[in-house]
XYZ file of C-alpha atoms in Angstrom:
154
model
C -30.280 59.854 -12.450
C -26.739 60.111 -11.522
C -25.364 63.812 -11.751
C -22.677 64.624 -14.539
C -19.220 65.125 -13.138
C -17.478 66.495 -15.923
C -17.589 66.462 -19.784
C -14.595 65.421 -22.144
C -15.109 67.403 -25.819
C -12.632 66.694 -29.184
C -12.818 70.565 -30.421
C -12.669 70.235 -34.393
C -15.150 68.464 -35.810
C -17.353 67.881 -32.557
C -17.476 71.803 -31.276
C -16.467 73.392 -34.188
C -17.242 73.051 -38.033
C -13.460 72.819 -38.271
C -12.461 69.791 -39.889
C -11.752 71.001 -43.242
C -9.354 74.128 -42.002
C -6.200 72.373 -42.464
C -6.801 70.098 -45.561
C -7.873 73.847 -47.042
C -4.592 75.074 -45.888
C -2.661 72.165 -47.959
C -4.492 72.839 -50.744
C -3.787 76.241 -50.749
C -0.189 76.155 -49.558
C 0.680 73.746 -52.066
C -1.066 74.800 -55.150
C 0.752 77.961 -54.922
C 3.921 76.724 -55.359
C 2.178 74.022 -57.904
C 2.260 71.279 -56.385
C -0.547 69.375 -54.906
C -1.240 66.903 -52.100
C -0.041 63.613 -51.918
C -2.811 61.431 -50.933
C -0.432 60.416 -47.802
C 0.621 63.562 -46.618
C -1.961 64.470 -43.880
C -2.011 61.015 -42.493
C 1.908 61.380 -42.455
C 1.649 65.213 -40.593
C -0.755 64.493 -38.600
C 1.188 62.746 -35.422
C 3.743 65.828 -35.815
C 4.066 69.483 -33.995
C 3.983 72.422 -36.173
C 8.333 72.929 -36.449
C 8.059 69.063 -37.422
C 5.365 69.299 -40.196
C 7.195 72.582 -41.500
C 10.617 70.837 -42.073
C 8.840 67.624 -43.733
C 7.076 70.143 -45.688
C 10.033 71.621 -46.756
C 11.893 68.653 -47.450
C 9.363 66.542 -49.141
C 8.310 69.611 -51.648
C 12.157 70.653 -51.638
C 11.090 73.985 -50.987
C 13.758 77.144 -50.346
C 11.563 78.319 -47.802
C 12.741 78.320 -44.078
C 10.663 76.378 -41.519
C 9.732 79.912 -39.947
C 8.505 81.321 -43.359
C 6.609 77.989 -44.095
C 5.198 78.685 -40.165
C 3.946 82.280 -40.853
C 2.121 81.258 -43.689
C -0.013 78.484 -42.548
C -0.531 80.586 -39.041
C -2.079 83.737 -41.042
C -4.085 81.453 -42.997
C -5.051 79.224 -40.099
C -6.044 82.922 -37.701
C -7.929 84.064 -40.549
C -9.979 80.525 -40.985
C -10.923 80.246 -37.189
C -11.482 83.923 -37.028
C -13.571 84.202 -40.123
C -14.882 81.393 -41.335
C -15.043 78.599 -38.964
C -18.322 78.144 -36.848
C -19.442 76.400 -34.283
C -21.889 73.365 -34.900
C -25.775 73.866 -33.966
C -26.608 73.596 -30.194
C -23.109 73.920 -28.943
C -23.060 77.123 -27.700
C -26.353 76.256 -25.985
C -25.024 73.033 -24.577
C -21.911 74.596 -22.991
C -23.741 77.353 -21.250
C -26.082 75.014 -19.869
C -22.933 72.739 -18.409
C -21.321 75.750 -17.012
C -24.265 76.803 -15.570
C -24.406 73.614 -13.677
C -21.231 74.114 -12.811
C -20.055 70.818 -14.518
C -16.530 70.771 -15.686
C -15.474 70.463 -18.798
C -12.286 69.777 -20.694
C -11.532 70.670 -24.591
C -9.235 68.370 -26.016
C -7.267 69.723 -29.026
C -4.931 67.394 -30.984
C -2.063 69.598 -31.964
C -0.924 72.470 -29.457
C 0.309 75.002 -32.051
C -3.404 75.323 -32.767
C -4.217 77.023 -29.456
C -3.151 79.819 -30.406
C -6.134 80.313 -33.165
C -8.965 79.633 -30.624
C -9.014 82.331 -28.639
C -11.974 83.849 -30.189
C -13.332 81.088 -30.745
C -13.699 79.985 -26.969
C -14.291 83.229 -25.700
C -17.363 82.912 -27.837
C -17.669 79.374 -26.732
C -17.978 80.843 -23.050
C -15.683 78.326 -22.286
C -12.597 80.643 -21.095
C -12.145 78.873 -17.827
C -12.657 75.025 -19.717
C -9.247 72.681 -18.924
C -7.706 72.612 -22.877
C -5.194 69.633 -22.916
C -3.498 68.276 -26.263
C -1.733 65.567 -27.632
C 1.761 66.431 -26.528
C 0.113 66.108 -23.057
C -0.995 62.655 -23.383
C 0.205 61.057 -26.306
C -2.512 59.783 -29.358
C -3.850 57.132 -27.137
C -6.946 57.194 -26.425
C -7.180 55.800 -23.143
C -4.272 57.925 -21.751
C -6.185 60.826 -23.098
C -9.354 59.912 -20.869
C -7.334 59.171 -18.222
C -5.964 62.695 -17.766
C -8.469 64.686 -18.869
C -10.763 63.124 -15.810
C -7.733 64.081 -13.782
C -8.776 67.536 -14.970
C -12.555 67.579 -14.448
């Protein structure tokens, strides 16, 4: 059998029960102010950064919010979902302490950078701290790109 030379993981949905966070937080968000969400609005976001979705948001919902208040909000809602309530799927943590005690890299891909900054915790529990984390502004949304560089990483 041929020895593994690195492993490529998606992080929500594949590491981490996460896949619900953000269609939580637009359900929230919006029904707040009353509103609720347009059946294309997360396939519209979801190509966009975090200023990018905030000033859509605003527009589209003609909000008087500022793109930094709009920000704020989603980012204490988002902390407090991956600190509190998202978990990681069975085996996982098992898995990734067996490839890192192989010494096999591994790479976390994560589709939007802005959410980085909510995994800390998350991978420290992970025990992936030292794991190559690459997004989408990185490589773009294709696939094959995405492969590409994140073997460059392993």
């Amino acid at each position: 059998m041929k020895k593994i030379k690195g492993v490529i993981f998606d992080l929500d949905g594949t590491l981490l029960s996460s896949t619900d966070v953000w269609r939580k937080i637009d359900v929230e968000f919006l029904g707040k102010r009353g509103l609720e969400v347009p059946e294309d609005y997360v396939e519209t976001i979801t190509p966009m950064e975090f200023k990018q979705i905030a000033d859509y948001t605003i527009e589209r919902f003609h909000l008087a919010e500022t793109p930094e208040a709009v920000m704020d909000e989603w980012n204490t809602m988002a902390k407090d979902a991956y600190e509190n309530k998202v978990q990681i799927k069975p085996g996982v943590k098992e898995l990734l302490t067996a490839l890192k005690k192989g010494n096999i890299p591994m790479a976390v891909f994560i589709h939007s950078s802005f959410i980085i900054q909510y995994l800390h915790g998350s991978l420290f529990f992970l025990s992936v701290r030292h794991t190559h984390m690459i997004n989408s502004r990185h490589v773009g949304t294709d696939s094959q790109n995405l492969i590409v560089r994140m073997l460059q990483l392993t």
